[in-house]
Each structure stands twice: as C-alpha cells, then as structure tokens.
CSV table of C-alpha atoms and ligand atoms in Angstrom, one decimal:
chain,number,residue,atom,x,y,z
A,1,MET,CA,116.3,8.0,95.9
A,2,GLU,CA,113.3,8.0,94.5
A,3,PRO,CA,111.0,5.3,96.4
A,4,GLU,CA,109.5,2.7,94.3
A,5,TYR,CA,106.0,1.8,94.0
A,6,VAL,CA,104.3,-1.3,95.3
A,7,ARG,CA,100.9,-2.6,94.3
A,8,ILE,CA,98.6,-3.5,97.3
A,9,PHE,CA,96.4,-6.3,96.2
A,10,ASP,CA,93.5,-6.7,99.3
A,11,THR,CA,92.1,-10.1,99.4
A,12,THR,CA,90.0,-8.8,102.8
A,13,LEU,CA,86.7,-10.1,101.0
A,14,ARG,CA,88.3,-13.3,99.6
A,15,ASP,CA,90.8,-14.9,101.5
A,16,GLY,CA,89.7,-12.6,104.6
A,17,GLU,CA,86.4,-13.9,104.3
A,18,GLN,CA,87.8,-17.3,104.5
A,19,THR,CA,88.4,-17.0,107.9
A,20,PRO,CA,86.9,-19.4,109.9
A,21,GLY,CA,83.6,-18.5,111.1
A,22,VAL,CA,83.3,-15.5,109.1
A,23,SER,CA,80.5,-14.5,106.6
A,24,LEU,CA,79.8,-11.5,104.8
A,25,THR,CA,76.6,-10.5,103.4
A,26,PRO,CA,76.6,-8.9,100.2
A,27,GLU,CA,75.4,-5.2,101.5
A,28,GLU,CA,78.4,-5.6,104.2
A,29,LYS,CA,81.0,-6.6,101.5
A,30,LEU,CA,79.9,-3.3,99.3
A,31,GLU,CA,80.5,-1.9,102.5
A,32,ILE,CA,83.9,-2.8,103.0
A,33,ALA,CA,84.5,-2.5,99.4
A,34,PHE,CA,83.7,1.2,99.6
A,35,GLN,CA,86.2,1.7,102.3
A,36,LEU,CA,88.9,-0.1,101.0
A,37,ASP,CA,88.8,2.6,97.8
A,38,LYS,CA,88.4,5.2,100.1
A,39,LEU,CA,91.7,3.7,101.8
A,40,GLY,CA,93.4,3.8,98.4
A,41,VAL,CA,94.2,0.0,97.8
A,42,ASP,CA,95.4,-0.8,94.0
A,43,VAL,CA,93.2,-3.9,93.7
A,44,ILE,CA,90.0,-4.9,95.3
A,45,GLU,CA,89.6,-9.0,95.1
A,46,ALA,CA,86.0,-9.2,95.8
A,47,GLY,CA,85.0,-13.0,96.0
A,48,PHE,CA,84.8,-16.1,94.4
A,49,PRO,CA,81.8,-16.0,92.3
A,50,SER,CA,81.7,-19.9,91.8
A,51,ALA,CA,81.2,-20.4,95.4
A,52,SER,CA,77.2,-19.2,96.1
A,53,LYS,CA,75.0,-17.2,94.1
A,54,GLY,CA,75.3,-14.8,97.2
A,55,GLU,CA,78.6,-14.2,96.5
A,56,GLU,CA,78.4,-13.9,92.6
A,57,ARG,CA,75.5,-11.1,93.6
A,58,ALA,CA,78.3,-9.3,95.8
A,59,VAL,CA,81.1,-9.4,93.5
A,60,LYS,CA,78.9,-7.9,90.7
A,61,GLU,CA,77.5,-5.2,92.9
A,62,ILE,CA,81.3,-4.6,94.1
A,63,ALA,CA,82.1,-4.4,90.3
A,64,ASN,CA,79.6,-2.0,89.1
A,65,ALA,CA,79.9,0.6,92.1
A,66,GLY,CA,82.4,2.7,90.2
A,67,LEU,CA,85.5,2.6,92.5
A,68,ARG,CA,88.4,3.7,91.6
A,69,ALA,CA,90.3,0.3,92.5
A,70,GLN,CA,90.6,-2.5,90.1
A,71,VAL,CA,87.7,-5.3,91.1
A,72,CYS,CA,88.9,-8.6,90.8
A,73,ALA,CA,87.2,-11.9,91.0
A,74,LEU,CA,88.6,-15.5,91.8
A,75,ALA,CA,88.7,-18.4,89.8
A,76,ARG,CA,89.8,-21.7,89.7
A,77,ALA,CA,91.4,-23.0,86.3
A,78,LEU,CA,87.7,-23.7,85.3
A,79,THR,CA,86.2,-22.5,82.1
A,80,SER,CA,82.8,-23.0,84.7
A,81,ASP,CA,84.5,-20.9,87.4
A,82,ILE,CA,86.0,-18.1,84.6
A,83,ASP,CA,82.7,-17.5,83.5
A,84,ALA,CA,81.0,-16.9,86.6
A,85,ALA,CA,84.1,-14.5,87.1
A,86,LEU,CA,83.3,-12.9,83.7
A,87,ARG,CA,79.3,-12.8,84.4
A,88,CYS,CA,80.1,-10.3,87.5
A,89,ASP,CA,81.3,-7.9,85.3
A,90,VAL,CA,85.0,-7.9,86.5
A,91,LYS,CA,87.6,-6.9,83.9
A,92,TYR,CA,90.1,-8.4,86.2
A,93,VAL,CA,90.2,-12.3,87.2
A,94,HIS,CA,92.7,-14.2,89.4
A,95,THR,CA,93.0,-17.9,88.7
A,96,PHE,CA,94.7,-20.6,90.1
A,97,ILE,CA,95.7,-24.1,90.4
A,98,SER,CA,97.6,-26.1,92.8
A,99,THR,CA,101.2,-27.1,91.7
A,100,SER,CA,103.1,-28.8,94.3
A,101,GLU,CA,103.1,-32.7,94.2
A,102,VAL,CA,101.0,-33.1,97.4
A,103,GLN,CA,98.1,-30.8,96.2
A,104,MET,CA,98.4,-32.0,92.3
A,105,LYS,CA,98.2,-35.6,93.6
A,106,TYR,CA,95.6,-35.6,96.3
A,107,ALA,CA,93.7,-32.6,96.2
A,108,LEU,CA,93.4,-32.1,92.3
A,109,ASN,CA,94.2,-35.8,91.5
A,110,MET,CA,95.6,-34.6,88.2
A,111,THR,CA,99.2,-35.0,86.7
A,112,PRO,CA,101.6,-32.3,86.3
A,113,GLU,CA,101.1,-31.9,82.2
A,114,GLN,CA,97.2,-31.3,82.9
A,115,VAL,CA,97.7,-28.7,85.4
A,116,ILE,CA,100.1,-27.1,82.8
A,117,GLU,CA,97.5,-27.4,80.5
A,118,ALA,CA,94.5,-26.0,82.9
A,119,ALA,CA,96.8,-23.1,83.8
A,120,VAL,CA,97.6,-22.4,80.0
A,121,SER,CA,93.9,-22.7,78.7
A,122,SER,CA,92.6,-20.9,81.6
A,123,VAL,CA,94.8,-17.6,81.1
A,124,GLN,CA,94.5,-17.7,77.4
A,125,TYR,CA,90.4,-18.2,78.0
A,126,ILE,CA,90.6,-14.9,80.5
A,127,LYS,CA,92.4,-13.0,78.0
A,128,ASP,CA,90.3,-13.9,75.0
A,129,HIS,CA,87.6,-12.6,76.9
A,130,GLY,CA,89.5,-9.1,77.2
A,131,ALA,CA,90.1,-9.1,81.2
A,132,PHE,CA,93.6,-8.8,83.1
A,133,CYS,CA,94.9,-12.0,84.2
A,134,GLU,CA,96.9,-12.8,87.5
A,135,PHE,CA,97.7,-16.5,87.6
A,136,SER,CA,98.8,-17.9,90.8
A,137,PRO,CA,100.5,-21.5,90.8
A,138,MET,CA,98.8,-22.8,94.5
A,139,ASP,CA,101.4,-24.2,97.1
A,140,ALA,CA,104.0,-22.4,95.1
A,141,THR,CA,106.6,-22.5,97.5
A,142,ARG,CA,106.2,-26.2,98.2
A,143,THR,CA,106.4,-26.9,94.3
A,144,ASP,CA,109.5,-28.4,92.7
A,145,MET,CA,111.5,-25.6,91.5
A,146,GLU,CA,111.9,-26.8,88.1
A,147,PHE,CA,108.3,-27.7,87.7
A,148,LEU,CA,107.3,-23.9,88.9
A,149,LYS,CA,109.7,-22.6,86.2
A,150,ARG,CA,107.7,-24.4,83.8
A,151,VAL,CA,104.4,-23.5,84.6
A,152,CYS,CA,105.0,-19.7,85.3
A,153,LYS,CA,106.9,-19.7,81.9
A,154,ALA,CA,103.6,-21.3,80.5
A,155,ALA,CA,101.3,-18.8,82.1
A,156,GLU,CA,103.3,-15.9,81.0
A,157,GLU,CA,103.5,-16.8,77.2
A,158,ALA,CA,99.9,-17.6,77.6
A,159,GLY,CA,99.2,-14.0,78.4
A,160,ALA,CA,98.8,-13.8,82.1
A,161,ASP,CA,99.8,-9.9,83.3
A,162,TYR,CA,100.8,-10.7,86.8
A,163,ILE,CA,102.1,-13.9,88.4
A,164,ASN,CA,101.3,-14.3,92.0
A,165,ILE,CA,103.6,-16.3,94.0
A,166,PRO,CA,101.3,-17.9,97.0
A,167,ASP,CA,103.2,-19.4,100.4
A,168,THR,CA,99.7,-21.4,100.8
A,169,VAL,CA,101.1,-23.1,104.0
A,170,GLY,CA,102.8,-20.1,105.6
A,171,ILE,CA,106.5,-22.1,105.4
A,172,MET,CA,108.7,-19.9,103.9
A,173,THR,CA,111.5,-17.5,105.9
A,174,PRO,CA,112.3,-14.0,104.9
A,175,LYS,CA,115.5,-15.4,103.3
A,176,SER,CA,114.0,-18.2,101.2
A,177,MET,CA,111.1,-15.8,99.8
A,178,GLU,CA,113.7,-13.4,98.6
A,179,LYS,CA,115.9,-15.9,97.1
A,180,LEU,CA,112.7,-17.8,95.5
A,181,ILE,CA,111.1,-14.4,94.0
A,182,ARG,CA,114.9,-13.3,92.8
A,183,GLU,CA,115.4,-16.8,90.8
A,184,LEU,CA,112.1,-16.4,89.4
A,185,LYS,CA,112.3,-12.6,88.5
A,186,SER,CA,115.6,-13.5,86.5
A,187,PHE,CA,113.5,-16.2,84.6
A,188,LEU,CA,110.3,-14.3,83.7
A,189,LYS,CA,109.5,-11.3,82.5
A,190,VAL,CA,106.1,-10.9,84.0
A,191,PRO,CA,105.7,-8.5,86.9
A,192,LEU,CA,105.2,-10.8,90.0
A,193,SER,CA,103.2,-10.7,93.4
A,194,VAL,CA,103.7,-12.5,96.8
A,195,HIS,CA,100.6,-14.0,99.1
A,196,CYS,CA,102.0,-15.0,102.3
A,197,HIS,CA,100.2,-16.8,104.6
A,198,ASN,CA,101.1,-16.3,108.3
A,199,ASP,CA,100.9,-20.3,109.8
A,200,PHE,CA,104.6,-19.3,111.8
A,201,GLY,CA,103.6,-15.6,112.0
A,202,LEU,CA,105.9,-14.7,109.1
A,203,ALA,CA,103.2,-13.4,106.8
A,204,VAL,CA,104.3,-9.8,106.8
A,205,ALA,CA,108.2,-10.4,107.0
A,206,ASN,CA,107.7,-12.8,104.1
A,207,SER,CA,105.9,-10.4,101.9
A,208,LEU,CA,108.6,-7.8,102.5
A,209,ALA,CA,111.4,-10.1,101.8
A,210,GLY,CA,109.6,-11.0,98.7
A,211,VAL,CA,109.5,-7.1,97.4
A,212,GLU,CA,113.2,-7.1,98.3
A,213,GLY,CA,113.8,-10.0,96.0
A,214,GLY,CA,111.8,-8.3,93.2
A,215,ALA,CA,108.1,-8.6,93.7
A,216,THR,CA,105.9,-5.6,93.0
A,217,GLN,CA,102.9,-6.6,94.1
A,218,ILE,CA,101.7,-7.9,97.8
A,219,HIS,CA,98.2,-9.5,98.5
A,220,VAL,CA,97.2,-8.4,102.0
A,221,THR,CA,94.2,-8.2,104.0
A,222,VAL,CA,92.8,-5.9,106.9
A,223,ASN,CA,93.7,-7.0,110.2
A,224,GLY,CA,95.5,-9.9,108.8
A,225,LEU,CA,92.5,-12.1,108.6
A,226,GLY,CA,92.1,-14.9,106.1
A,227,GLU,CA,92.6,-19.0,106.3
A,228,ARG,CA,93.9,-20.8,109.3
A,229,ALA,CA,96.3,-18.0,110.8
A,230,GLY,CA,95.4,-15.1,107.9
A,231,ASN,CA,97.3,-13.4,105.5
A,232,ALA,CA,99.7,-10.7,105.9
A,233,ALA,CA,98.3,-7.8,107.6
A,234,LEU,CA,97.7,-4.8,105.3
A,235,GLU,CA,98.2,-2.2,107.9
A,236,GLU,CA,101.5,-3.6,109.0
A,237,VAL,CA,102.8,-4.2,105.6
A,238,VAL,CA,102.0,-0.5,104.6
A,239,LEU,CA,103.5,1.1,107.5
A,240,ALA,CA,106.7,-1.3,107.1
A,241,LEU,CA,106.9,-0.1,103.1
A,242,HIS,CA,106.8,3.4,103.9
A,243,LEU,CA,108.7,4.0,107.3
A,244,LEU,CA,111.2,1.0,106.9
A,245,TYR,CA,111.9,0.1,103.5
A,246,ASN,CA,111.5,3.7,101.8
A,247,LYS,CA,108.7,2.3,99.3
A,248,LYS,CA,105.5,4.1,98.3
A,249,THR,CA,101.8,2.9,98.0
A,250,LYS,CA,98.6,4.7,97.5
A,251,ILE,CA,97.1,3.9,100.9
A,252,ASN,CA,96.1,7.0,102.9
A,253,THR,CA,97.4,5.8,106.2
A,254,ARG,CA,95.4,7.8,108.1
A,255,LEU,CA,92.3,5.8,107.6
A,256,ILE,CA,93.7,2.4,108.2
A,257,TYR,CA,92.4,2.4,111.9
A,258,GLU,CA,89.1,3.4,111.1
A,259,THR,CA,89.4,0.8,108.2
A,260,SER,CA,90.4,-1.8,110.9
A,261,LYS,CA,87.6,-0.9,113.2
A,262,MET,CA,84.9,-1.4,110.5
A,263,VAL,CA,86.1,-4.9,109.5
A,264,SER,CA,86.5,-5.8,112.6
A,265,ARG,CA,82.7,-4.7,113.4
A,266,LEU,CA,81.4,-6.2,110.4
A,267,THR,CA,83.4,-9.5,110.4
A,268,GLY,CA,83.1,-10.1,114.4
A,269,VAL,CA,86.9,-10.9,114.6
A,270,VAL,CA,88.3,-8.9,117.4
A,271,VAL,CA,91.6,-7.5,117.1
A,272,GLN,CA,94.2,-8.9,119.7
A,273,PRO,CA,94.9,-5.7,122.0
A,274,ASN,CA,99.0,-6.4,121.3
A,275,LYS,CA,98.4,-6.6,117.5
A,276,ALA,CA,100.9,-4.1,115.6
A,277,ILE,CA,99.5,-0.5,114.5
A,278,VAL,CA,95.9,-1.4,115.1
A,279,GLY,CA,95.6,-3.4,118.5
A,280,GLU,CA,94.2,-1.2,121.4
A,281,ASN,CA,97.6,-1.1,123.1
A,282,ALA,CA,100.0,-0.3,119.9
A,283,PHE,CA,99.8,3.2,121.1
A,284,ALA,CA,99.1,2.8,124.9
A,285,HIS,CA,101.8,4.1,127.7
A,286,GLU,CA,101.6,2.7,131.2
A,287,SER,CA,104.8,2.8,133.0
A,288,GLY,CA,106.0,6.0,134.3
A,289,ILE,CA,109.1,6.2,132.5
A,290,HIS,CA,107.1,5.7,129.0
A,291,THR,CA,104.4,8.2,130.0
A,292,ARG,CA,106.6,10.6,131.0
A,293,GLY,CA,108.7,10.2,127.9
A,294,VAL,CA,105.9,10.6,125.7
A,295,VAL,CA,104.3,13.6,127.3
A,296,VAL,CA,108.0,15.6,126.6
A,297,LYS,CA,108.8,14.2,123.3
A,298,PRO,CA,106.5,11.4,121.9
A,299,ILE,CA,109.4,9.7,119.9
A,300,THR,CA,111.3,8.5,123.0
A,301,PHE,CA,109.2,5.6,123.3
A,302,GLU,CA,106.8,5.5,119.6
A,303,PRO,CA,108.1,4.5,116.3
A,304,PHE,CA,105.6,6.8,114.3
A,305,SER,CA,102.9,9.4,115.4
A,306,PRO,CA,99.7,7.4,116.5
A,307,GLU,CA,97.9,10.3,114.0
A,308,LEU,CA,99.8,9.0,111.0
A,309,ILE,CA,97.1,6.0,110.8
A,310,GLY,CA,94.4,8.1,112.4
A,311,ARG,CA,94.8,7.3,116.1
A,312,GLN,CA,95.5,8.7,119.1
A,313,ARG,CA,97.9,8.0,121.6
A,314,LYS,CA,96.8,6.3,125.2
A,315,LEU,CA,98.4,7.0,128.7
A,316,ILE,CA,96.9,4.0,131.0
A,317,ALA,CA,96.6,4.4,134.6
A,318,GLY,CA,97.9,1.4,136.1
A,319,LYS,CA,100.1,0.5,138.8
A,320,HIS,CA,103.2,0.8,136.5
A,321,ALA,CA,101.6,4.4,135.9
A,322,GLY,CA,103.3,7.5,137.1
A,323,ARG,CA,102.3,10.9,138.4
A,324,HIS,CA,103.2,12.6,135.0
A,325,GLY,CA,101.1,10.2,132.7
A,326,ILE,CA,97.9,10.3,135.2
A,327,LYS,CA,98.4,14.0,135.4
A,328,ALA,CA,98.6,14.2,131.1
A,329,THR,CA,95.6,12.0,131.1
A,330,LEU,CA,93.6,14.6,133.3
A,331,GLU,CA,94.6,17.4,131.7
A,332,GLU,CA,93.5,16.4,128.3
A,333,VAL,CA,90.0,16.3,129.4
A,334,GLY,CA,90.2,19.7,131.3
A,335,LEU,CA,90.8,18.2,134.8
A,336,HIS,CA,93.6,20.0,137.1
A,337,PRO,CA,93.9,18.3,140.1
A,338,THR,CA,96.1,20.1,143.0
A,339,GLU,CA,99.2,18.4,144.0
A,340,GLU,CA,97.2,17.0,147.0
A,341,GLN,CA,94.6,15.8,145.1
A,342,LEU,CA,96.8,14.3,142.7
A,343,LYS,CA,98.8,12.4,145.1
A,344,GLU,CA,95.7,10.7,146.4
A,345,ILE,CA,94.6,9.8,142.8
A,346,VAL,CA,97.9,8.2,141.8
A,347,GLU,CA,97.8,6.5,145.3
A,348,ARG,CA,94.2,4.9,144.6
A,349,ILE,CA,95.3,3.8,141.1
A,350,LYS,CA,97.9,1.9,142.4
A,351,GLU,CA,96.0,0.6,144.8
A,352,LEU,CA,93.6,-0.5,142.2
A,353,GLY,CA,96.3,-2.1,140.3
A,354,ASP,CA,98.0,-4.1,143.0
A,355,LYS,CA,94.9,-5.5,143.3
A,356,GLY,CA,95.3,-6.9,139.6
A,357,LYS,CA,92.9,-4.7,138.3
A,358,MET,CA,93.1,-3.2,134.8
A,359,VAL,CA,92.2,0.7,135.4
A,360,THR,CA,90.5,2.1,132.3
A,361,ASP,CA,90.4,5.7,131.5
A,362,ALA,CA,86.7,5.8,132.5
A,363,ASP,CA,87.9,4.4,136.0
A,364,LEU,CA,90.5,7.0,136.5
A,365,LEU,CA,88.0,10.1,135.5
A,366,ALA,CA,85.3,9.0,138.1
A,367,ILE,CA,88.0,8.3,141.1
A,368,ALA,CA,89.5,11.7,140.0
A,369,ARG,CA,86.2,13.3,140.0
A,370,ALA,CA,85.6,11.8,143.1
A,371,ILE,CA,88.5,13.3,144.7
A,372,MET,CA,88.4,16.3,143.2
A,373,GLY,CA,84.7,17.0,144.4
A,374,THR,CA,86.1,18.0,147.8
A,375,THR,CA,88.8,20.4,148.3
A,376,ALA,CA,91.3,20.1,151.4
A,377,GLU,CA,89.5,22.7,153.3
A,378,GLU,CA,85.9,20.7,152.4
A,379,LYS,CA,87.1,17.8,154.4
A,380,ILE,CA,85.5,18.4,157.7
A,381,VAL,CA,84.2,14.8,158.0
A,382,GLU,CA,86.3,11.7,157.1
A,383,LEU,CA,85.8,8.2,157.2
A,384,ALA,CA,87.7,6.1,159.5
A,385,ASP,CA,86.3,2.6,159.1
A,386,LEU,CA,83.2,0.7,157.9
A,387,ALA,CA,81.6,-2.6,158.5
A,388,VAL,CA,78.5,-4.2,157.0
A,389,ILE,CA,76.7,-7.5,157.2
A,390,THR,CA,74.3,-8.8,154.7
A,391,GLY,CA,72.7,-12.1,153.7
A,392,VAL,CA,69.5,-14.0,153.3
A,393,ARG,CA,68.3,-14.3,156.6
A,394,VAL,CA,70.3,-11.6,158.4
A,395,ILE,CA,69.1,-7.7,158.4
A,396,PRO,CA,71.6,-5.7,156.5
A,397,THR,CA,73.6,-3.6,159.1
A,398,ALA,CA,76.5,-1.4,158.7
A,399,SER,CA,78.7,0.2,161.3
A,400,VAL,CA,80.6,3.1,160.6
A,401,LYS,CA,83.3,5.2,162.2
A,402,LEU,CA,83.8,8.8,161.4
A,403,ILE,CA,86.3,11.5,162.2
A,404,ILE,CA,84.6,15.1,162.9
A,405,ASP,CA,86.9,17.9,164.2
A,406,GLY,CA,89.8,15.1,165.5
A,407,LYS,CA,87.6,13.4,167.2
A,408,GLU,CA,85.6,9.6,166.8
A,409,TYR,CA,82.0,9.1,166.5
A,410,VAL,CA,80.7,5.4,166.1
A,411,ALA,CA,77.3,4.4,164.9
A,412,ALA,CA,75.2,1.3,163.6
A,413,GLU,CA,72.2,0.8,161.6
A,414,THR,CA,69.8,-1.2,159.5
A,415,GLY,CA,68.6,-1.2,156.3
A,416,VAL,CA,66.8,-2.9,153.1
A,417,GLY,CA,70.2,-3.3,152.3
A,418,PRO,CA,74.1,-2.7,152.9
A,419,VAL,CA,74.1,0.8,151.3
A,420,ASP,CA,70.7,2.1,152.8
A,421,ALA,CA,72.3,0.6,156.2
A,422,ALA,CA,75.7,2.4,156.0
A,423,ILE,CA,73.9,6.0,154.6
A,424,LYS,CA,71.5,6.1,157.6
A,425,ALA,CA,74.8,5.2,159.9
A,426,ILE,CA,76.4,8.3,158.7
A,427,GLN,CA,73.4,10.4,158.8
A,428,LYS,CA,72.9,9.4,162.5
A,429,ILE,CA,76.4,10.6,163.2
A,430,THR,CA,75.9,14.1,161.2
A,431,ASP,CA,72.4,14.6,162.1
A,432,SER,CA,73.0,17.3,164.4
A,433,LEU,CA,75.7,18.8,162.4
A,434,ALA,CA,74.4,18.7,159.1
A,435,ASN,CA,70.8,17.0,158.7
A,436,VAL,CA,71.1,16.0,155.4
A,437,ARG,CA,68.7,14.0,153.3
A,438,LEU,CA,69.3,12.1,150.0
A,439,LYS,CA,67.4,13.3,147.2
A,440,GLU,CA,69.0,11.3,144.5
A,441,TYR,CA,71.4,8.7,144.0
A,442,ARG,CA,72.8,6.9,140.7
A,443,LEU,CA,75.0,4.1,140.3
A,444,GLU,CA,77.0,3.3,137.4
A,445,ALA,CA,79.5,0.3,136.6
A,446,LEU,CA,82.0,1.8,134.3
A,447,THR,CA,83.8,-1.1,133.0
A,448,GLY,CA,82.7,-4.8,132.8
A,449,GLY,CA,83.0,-7.5,135.3
A,450,SER,CA,82.2,-8.1,138.8
A,451,ASP,CA,85.4,-5.9,139.8
A,452,ALA,CA,84.1,-3.1,137.9
A,453,VAL,CA,84.8,0.4,139.5
A,454,ALA,CA,81.3,2.0,140.6
A,455,GLU,CA,80.8,5.5,140.5
A,456,VAL,CA,77.9,7.0,142.4
A,457,ILE,CA,76.5,10.2,142.0
A,458,ILE,CA,74.1,11.6,144.7
A,459,LYS,CA,72.5,14.5,145.3
A,460,VAL,CA,72.1,15.6,149.1
A,461,GLU,CA,69.9,18.7,150.8
A,462,ASP,CA,70.1,20.2,154.2
A,463,LYS,CA,67.0,21.7,156.1
A,464,ASP,CA,67.6,25.3,155.0
A,465,GLY,CA,67.3,23.6,151.5
A,466,ASN,CA,71.1,23.8,150.1
A,467,ILE,CA,71.5,21.0,147.4
A,468,VAL,CA,75.1,20.0,146.5
A,469,SER,CA,75.6,16.7,144.2
A,470,ALA,CA,78.9,14.6,145.2
A,471,ARG,CA,80.5,11.4,143.6
A,472,GLY,CA,82.4,8.6,144.9
A,473,ALA,CA,84.3,5.9,143.1
A,474,ARG,CA,85.3,2.6,144.1
A,475,GLU,CA,85.4,-1.1,142.8
A,476,ASP,CA,82.8,-1.8,146.3
A,477,ILE,CA,79.8,0.0,145.8
A,478,VAL,CA,78.7,0.3,149.3
A,479,MET,CA,82.4,1.9,149.9
A,480,ALA,CA,81.4,4.2,146.7
A,481,SER,CA,78.3,5.1,148.1
A,482,VAL,CA,79.6,6.3,151.6
A,483,GLU,CA,82.6,8.0,150.0
A,484,ALA,CA,79.7,9.9,147.9
A,485,MET,CA,77.5,10.7,151.0
A,486,ILE,CA,80.4,12.1,152.9
A,487,ASN,CA,81.6,14.2,150.3
A,488,GLY,CA,78.1,15.4,149.9
A,489,ILE,CA,77.8,16.0,153.6
A,490,ASN,CA,81.4,17.8,153.5
A,491,LYS,CA,80.3,20.2,150.5
A,492,ILE,CA,77.0,21.2,152.4
A,493,LEU,CA,79.2,21.9,155.6
A,494,SER,CA,81.7,24.1,153.8
A,495,LYS,CA,78.9,26.0,152.0
A,496,ARG,CA,77.2,26.7,155.1
A,497,PHE,CA,80.6,27.7,156.9
A,498,ARG,CA,81.3,29.6,153.9
A,499,LYS,CA,78.3,32.1,154.4
A,500,THR,CA,79.0,32.3,158.3
B,601,KIV,O1,96.8,-19.3,99.8
B,601,KIV,C1,96.4,-19.6,98.5
B,601,KIV,O2,97.4,-20.6,97.8
B,601,KIV,C2,95.6,-18.7,97.9
B,601,KIV,C3,95.2,-19.1,96.5
B,601,KIV,C4,94.0,-18.9,95.8
B,601,KIV,C5,96.0,-17.9,95.4
B,601,KIV,O3,95.0,-18.1,98.7
B,602,ZN,ZN1,95.5,-17.5,100.7
C-alpha cells in the first residue's frame, strides 16, 4: 500500500523557544529557519509576534526569507495579536484559546460562550485577511467532550483550514489520544493536527497515536524542546513514521543530526546522551558482543543505519569493550596493531574502565599510539617500579627501578617537580647505555577532568645526534612521561643496534 503523507509542523522557534532559559536572537531564529527549510518541514511556526518587538522582527524576516516551507505566526484569539501576526507578512496564522473549564475560569476569566465567540471571530478575521488559519482549542485534552466538539465545529464553520488538538499538559495516553482524534474526525470535516507535550514522556507515542486516529499533521520540535518537559521530538516522530508506521513526510532524514546539533548549539540546551536518534550514545556500542555483531553485520544491534540520519556508528572502548571493537576503531583511523600490541591496548583500556574512567576515542588512540610506538624487539629497557614524593616543603624526588637485559637497576634523583625527577632518575640508569637528552616535551590532557588521560609527546637525542620522537599515555602525568622517556630510549637503542 502507498504510504500516506503526514505534515510536519515545526514549532521549535515558538514552543521550542518557550523552553525555560532559552531565548534566541532574530539572527539565530533566521539561521534555524533556513535549516528547518532545508530539512523539509512543511510548516515553520516562526514565533509569537505580540510577545515583543524583537519577536515581530524575527517572524517578519523569516516570512520574507523566501523559504519553501509555509511560515506561520502564533496569535491569541485577539484582534491585536492577529494584527501583529499579519504585520509580519505571514500567510498562515495559528490562533488559540483555552477551552478547558479550569483554564477558561482561572487563566482567561471568560465564560464558555465568550470563548466560542472569540474563537469564531478570530478565525473569521484571519480568513477575511486572506491567510491560512489553524485553530487550537488549548488544553483540548482536559476539555469537556461536548464543549470541545462545539468549539471545533464553530471554528470549522467559521472557515478554519486546520484544527490542532493540543495535549497542553501532556496527560494523554496513546489509547486515549487515538480515541479522541477518531471521535473528532468522525464529527468534523476539517483536517486534524496534534500537539503533544511530554510531561509523562509520552509526547511522541501520543502524536503517533493521533495519526492512527486520523490526524494528518503533527506539531514537533527539534530535540523535543518546548515548555516544561517539551514537545514531541521531530527526529523521533519522523523516524517512527517512516520506519515503523509506513508513513511519508518531506523530511530529508540525512540532515536530522546536523539540525539537532545546530539547535543545541544555538539554544544552549544539551541533548541527553541516551536520547533516541540524536543522543551521543544512540549509535555507540561498547560491549564486546555488540561491537563484534555490528562490525560483522550492523543490523544485529542497530534498528537502522546511522547514515540514514547523517551520523556514524561509534565503537566505544571501555571495560565492556572487546578486542574486535577496539581493533575495528583503530583500523578505521589507519592503525593496525599486532596481536601482541592489541592485547596490551585492550588490557590498558579495561584497567581504566575498572577504575571507573570513561575511555573516549581520543584516549584509545593515545594509548594505542604509545603502545604501537615501540615494537616488541625495541623493548630493551622496561619499567619495573616507580615512586615519587612531592609537596610544598619537600624536594620532589623520584626513585625508578628498570629492567635492562633481565637485570634490575635502581636510581633516585631530585628535580624541579616529580616529572623532572623521574626523567633524571631514568637518565642516571641508562646513561652509560644510551646517554639521551630530552629535546622537546609536550603534554596534552585529552579529555576533561582531573582523571583525564594525559598524552606526553617527547623528542630525545643521543650523543651521536640520533633524534627520535616517542609517546606515553596514562591518567597519571608522571607515568605518561616515564613511559614516553622509556619508549624514546628504546627507540634510540634499537636504531643503534640496527646500525651495528
Ligand atoms: O501547548 C499548547 O497548548 C500550545 C498552544 C499554543 C497550541 O502550545
Ligand atoms: Zn505547546
């Protein structure tokens, strides 16, 4: 059967901007509007012009930006609000008025008859000005059914082109939403839309149920932004419509991830990592069983390909990671460890994981580079033990035990800090063997936090002018420096042995 079409009405710039703490400049709103247009939404609700002069300017700019999408402005059922919307040159006005008993009484202080009258005259006013009119009975899902039908019928007869049913405080369930829309549909001719809030985490499910009941349009926001717990998330609604409900939209799903990133950057609202579709972890696999599965056949542990929404799969190195996932991640960036090196990398990753450290891709690469920097035959000098003392009234001191050719050597040194002391102690032991001088030392903390993996990159030179660079990567800066120094000495020594 040919999939049916569902209209995507995006309200990121209106309800989304009502997210606590979010306020966009007119320039930022325009930037988002261009992206939504590229994404393929049918309607962009650009704002609420009567809210402020800046809002009016933003809506006007978006309305005149030559977008393919219809640009809509929100207005209360008041002539002054509708005039403000029309001044912005929009050809689509979304007008609303509360219809639940509690809101009519306490938020509007109006009688039901006055509400019907205001709804009808607003719809007529919009139509008289030649604009497309969408009408919302606010708090519809807590409105007495008979009254809701009366208001909707009156709006339809006044000329409304769409009636939108808001679940303003998000109290519906998928079953009750489907039933409500089905009942309204059997009674009205005008097409129906749904606008669901996420107070119980059901906004997406309720929106989809609304479509099953006969709604042909869904109000959504990027990343599920919106008042309180937000609105139905565009990305979740669209993917579910396409892949689970056999429906069509005009959305170019490949632009979903970049749109989510842009909206998050401009609004300052961070997307939770485990959020469906666009969360950082949505296509990240850590456990060995999963990584092995997705490397061989992605469908084993992915419902759809991340490329469909413009993303890439991520294999995470952590304590649950397996050799396959780690190997695949390294191969993706052109690193091909030997079996021996891979074993050591996996052990180091698991050690970090056991300490409760989250291992990022950058950490993995630093550790791999440090381990792969020395081949097994280059391991002439090995670290057996290290102890450092440092403090305010203490001279930083390090004692180092190295194994060279199966024999143990111990030395202690002082320095300006523990790194300096440890490197001097290593030089003391290896002096007669290698006589290396530290030419360059660079330290990089790869991830945030005081437990970040530190990568030390050094250049060492011996008395014959041989120069090599080497790396070390550990959560402990002294250990990373010692590892880099020993790797450097080993490289110099193997260079010399190869020459002789
Ligand atoms: O949640 C709501 O009821 C609204 C209306 C303005 C449609 O956002
Ligand atoms: Zn809303």
